[in-house]
Each structure stands twice: as C-alpha cells, then as structure tokens.
GROMACS .gro file of C-alpha atoms in nm:
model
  154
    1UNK     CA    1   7.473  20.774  13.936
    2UNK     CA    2   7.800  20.987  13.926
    3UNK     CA    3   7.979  20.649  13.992
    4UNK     CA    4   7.860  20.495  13.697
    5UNK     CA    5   7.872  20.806  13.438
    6UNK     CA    6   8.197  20.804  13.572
    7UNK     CA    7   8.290  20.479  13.462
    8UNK     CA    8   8.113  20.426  13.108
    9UNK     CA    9   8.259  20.768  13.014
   10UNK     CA   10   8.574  20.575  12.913
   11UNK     CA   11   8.387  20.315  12.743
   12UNK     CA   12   8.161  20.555  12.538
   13UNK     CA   13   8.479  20.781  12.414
   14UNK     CA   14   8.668  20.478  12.274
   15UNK     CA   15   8.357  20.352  12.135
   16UNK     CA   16   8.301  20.697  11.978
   17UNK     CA   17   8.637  20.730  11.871
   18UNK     CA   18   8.668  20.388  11.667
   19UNK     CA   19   8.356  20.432  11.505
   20UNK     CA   20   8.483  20.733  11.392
   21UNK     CA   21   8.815  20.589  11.285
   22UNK     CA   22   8.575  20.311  11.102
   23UNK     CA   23   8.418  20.572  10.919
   24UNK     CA   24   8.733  20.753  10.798
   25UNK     CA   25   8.884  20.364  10.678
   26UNK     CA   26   8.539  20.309  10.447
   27UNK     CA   27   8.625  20.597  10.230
   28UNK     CA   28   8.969  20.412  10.146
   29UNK     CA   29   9.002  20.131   9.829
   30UNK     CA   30   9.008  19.894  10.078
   31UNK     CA   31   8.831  19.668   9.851
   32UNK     CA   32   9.061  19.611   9.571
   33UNK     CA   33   9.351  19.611   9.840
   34UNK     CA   34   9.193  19.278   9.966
   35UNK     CA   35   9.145  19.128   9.599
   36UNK     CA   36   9.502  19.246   9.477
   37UNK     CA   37   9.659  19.151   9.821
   38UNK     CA   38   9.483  18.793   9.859
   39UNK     CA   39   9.290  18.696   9.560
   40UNK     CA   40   9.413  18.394   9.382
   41UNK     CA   41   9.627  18.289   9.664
   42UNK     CA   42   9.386  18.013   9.784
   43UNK     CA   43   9.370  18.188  10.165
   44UNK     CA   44   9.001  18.311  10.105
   45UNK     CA   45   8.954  18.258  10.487
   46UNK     CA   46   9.292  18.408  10.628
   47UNK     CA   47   9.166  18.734  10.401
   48UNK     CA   48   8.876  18.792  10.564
   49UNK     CA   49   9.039  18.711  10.931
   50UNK     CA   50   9.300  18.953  10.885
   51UNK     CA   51   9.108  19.208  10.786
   52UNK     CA   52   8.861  19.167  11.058
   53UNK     CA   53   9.164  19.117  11.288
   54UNK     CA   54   9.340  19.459  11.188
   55UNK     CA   55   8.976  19.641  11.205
   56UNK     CA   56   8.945  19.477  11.553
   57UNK     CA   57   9.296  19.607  11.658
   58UNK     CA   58   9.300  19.932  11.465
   59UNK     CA   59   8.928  20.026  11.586
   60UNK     CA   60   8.885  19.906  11.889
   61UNK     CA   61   8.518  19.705  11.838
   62UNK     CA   62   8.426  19.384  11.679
   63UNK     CA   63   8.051  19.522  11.551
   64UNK     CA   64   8.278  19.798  11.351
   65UNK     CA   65   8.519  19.524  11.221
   66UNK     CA   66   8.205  19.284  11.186
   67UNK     CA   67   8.027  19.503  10.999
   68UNK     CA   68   8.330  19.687  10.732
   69UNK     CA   69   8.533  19.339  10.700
   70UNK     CA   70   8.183  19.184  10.600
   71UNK     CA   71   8.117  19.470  10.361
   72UNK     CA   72   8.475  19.497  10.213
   73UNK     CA   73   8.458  19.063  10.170
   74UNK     CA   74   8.086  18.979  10.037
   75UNK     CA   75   8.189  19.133   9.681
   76UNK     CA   76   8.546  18.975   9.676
   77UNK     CA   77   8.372  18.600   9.743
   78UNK     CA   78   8.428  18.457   9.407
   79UNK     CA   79   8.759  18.560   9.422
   80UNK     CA   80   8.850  18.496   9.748
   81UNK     CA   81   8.742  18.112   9.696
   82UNK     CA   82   8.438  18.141   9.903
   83UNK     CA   83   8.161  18.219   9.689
   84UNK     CA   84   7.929  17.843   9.761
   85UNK     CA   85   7.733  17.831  10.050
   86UNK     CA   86   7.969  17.658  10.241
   87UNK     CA   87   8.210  17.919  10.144
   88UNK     CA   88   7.976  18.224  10.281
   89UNK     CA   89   7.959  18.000  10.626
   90UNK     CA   90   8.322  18.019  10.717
   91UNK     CA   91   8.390  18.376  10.582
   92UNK     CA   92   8.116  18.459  10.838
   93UNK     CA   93   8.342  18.244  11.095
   94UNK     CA   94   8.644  18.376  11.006
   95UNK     CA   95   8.517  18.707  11.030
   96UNK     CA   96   8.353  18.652  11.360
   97UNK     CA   97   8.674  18.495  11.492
   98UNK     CA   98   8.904  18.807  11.351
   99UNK     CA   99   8.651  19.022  11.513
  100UNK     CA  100   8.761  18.907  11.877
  101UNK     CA  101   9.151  18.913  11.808
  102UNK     CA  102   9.352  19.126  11.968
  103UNK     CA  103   9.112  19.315  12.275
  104UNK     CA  104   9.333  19.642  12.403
  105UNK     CA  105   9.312  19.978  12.554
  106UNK     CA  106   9.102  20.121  12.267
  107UNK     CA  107   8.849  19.860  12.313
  108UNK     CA  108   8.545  19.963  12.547
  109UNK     CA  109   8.556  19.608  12.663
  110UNK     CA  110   8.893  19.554  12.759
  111UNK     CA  111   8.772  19.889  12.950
  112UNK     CA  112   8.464  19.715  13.108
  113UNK     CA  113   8.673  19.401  13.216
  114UNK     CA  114   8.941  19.658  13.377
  115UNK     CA  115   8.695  19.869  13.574
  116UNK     CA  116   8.451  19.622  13.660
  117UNK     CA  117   8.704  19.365  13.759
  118UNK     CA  118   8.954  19.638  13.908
  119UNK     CA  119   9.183  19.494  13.743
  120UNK     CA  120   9.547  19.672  13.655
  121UNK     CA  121   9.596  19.827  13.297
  122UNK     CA  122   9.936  19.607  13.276
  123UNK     CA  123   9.763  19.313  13.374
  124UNK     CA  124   9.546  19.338  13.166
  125UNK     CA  125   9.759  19.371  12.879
  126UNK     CA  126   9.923  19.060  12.975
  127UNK     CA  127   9.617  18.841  13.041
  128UNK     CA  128   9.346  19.001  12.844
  129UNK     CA  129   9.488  19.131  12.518
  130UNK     CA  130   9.716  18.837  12.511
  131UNK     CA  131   9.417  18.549  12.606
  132UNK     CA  132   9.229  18.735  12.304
  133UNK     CA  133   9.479  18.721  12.075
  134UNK     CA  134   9.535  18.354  12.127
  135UNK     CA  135   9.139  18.291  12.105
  136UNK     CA  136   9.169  18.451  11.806
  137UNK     CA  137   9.470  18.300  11.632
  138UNK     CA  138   9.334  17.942  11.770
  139UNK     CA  139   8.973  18.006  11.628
  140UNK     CA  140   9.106  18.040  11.257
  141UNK     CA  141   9.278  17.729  11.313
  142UNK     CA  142   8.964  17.543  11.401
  143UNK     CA  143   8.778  17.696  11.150
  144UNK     CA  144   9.016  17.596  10.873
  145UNK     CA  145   9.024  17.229  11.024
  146UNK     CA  146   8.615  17.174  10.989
  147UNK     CA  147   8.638  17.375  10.613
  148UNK     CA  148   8.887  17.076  10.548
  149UNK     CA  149   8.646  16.808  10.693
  150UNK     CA  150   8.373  16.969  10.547
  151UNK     CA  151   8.556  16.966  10.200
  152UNK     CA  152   8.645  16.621  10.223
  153UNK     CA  153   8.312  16.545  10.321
  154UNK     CA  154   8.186  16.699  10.007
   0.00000   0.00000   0.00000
C-alpha cells in the first residue's frame, strides 16, 4: 500500500496543481484573445489546436485543456470558420489532437509512464515529450488533409 501511495502522490499533486492553474486561466479574456488573435484569418482549426496545445503544455492534462479550449472555441465558431456541422467535427479533432501535444514533467502521465516503466526523467524528455509532440503536430496535419477531402467532397 505504502508503495503505491508512494507513487500516485506525484501524479495526484501535478494533477492538483494544473487544475488549479486551469482555474486561475478561466478568469482571463481568453475568449476575445482567440477571436482578435485568429478570427478572420481562415486557420479556424490551427486556433483551436493551439490553444488546446498551450493548455496541454501550460497545465499539464488534456481533460483540463479538453474541457477550457472547448469552452473558450464553441462561442468563437462562426468566426473561427467552423460553425457547420462539419466544422464542429474537426474543432473537436483539433482539439482532441492539441490536447495530447507536448506530454512533460507537469503531466501525471508522463509521471505514470516514468514510474511504471522506470524509466529516466531525461529519457523521457527525449522520447516521451518529444514522440508527443510529434503525434501532436502530425495529427493537425491529418486532420486538415480529410477537412480538405471532406470540403472537396462537399
């Protein structure tokens, strides 16, 4: 028992702490940020992946950057260019992939692969936070490919 308190004590703090963080970045205009920043440019999708991508690497969890990116995008639709049905489908995907970008030491699960896989905080760095960044980054690529075939499909 000790053994295992001992090693979700990590995982609970820095799941604590960026829920906390999460709540202290909903008070902020983060809302018109996104619609002054990215509105109009055409990039409805990149908006919502960044955001979801900082929240992931500012926070720590995807169900934190899930949940505020989803919040801070569902009014800004119409502006961001995403406001059919298809539209709503890959903000949810872009979101989603954002989400996952960018897994490091104040993510509880870059804490449960280290401990459970004994694997070394620099390695893990190198493999981990880097192999999530690129599943990321290659995610929004995809994403933007089938909202093109999807668009020419009509």
């Amino acid at each position: 028992m000790s053994d295992g308190l001992t090693d979700a004590a990590v995982i609970v703090a820095v799941t604590g702490a960026g829920g906390a963080f999460g709540n202290v970045l909903s008070a902020l205009p983060l809302e018109s940020f996104i619609s002054n920043t990215f509105g109009g440019l055409g990039i409805g999708l990149f908006a919502a992946f960044v955001t979801a991508a900082a929240l992931k690497t500012a926070l720590g969890s995807s169900t934190v950057a899930i949940l505020t990116t989803a919040g801070l995008v569902a009014p800004l639709l119409g502006s961001l260019g995403l406001a059919s049905q298809w539209g709503r489908v890959f903000a949810v995907l872009a979101i989603g992939a954002g989400s996952m970008t960018v897994s490091h030491a104040n993510d509880s699960y870059f804490w449960i692969i280290t401990e459970f896989s004994d694997m070394e905080t620099a390695t893990a760095y190198q493999a981990w936070t880097a192999g999530t960044l690129v599943l990321g980054l290659s995610s929004i690529v995809w994403i933007v490919v089938l909202q093109n075939i999807v668009g020419m499909l009509g």
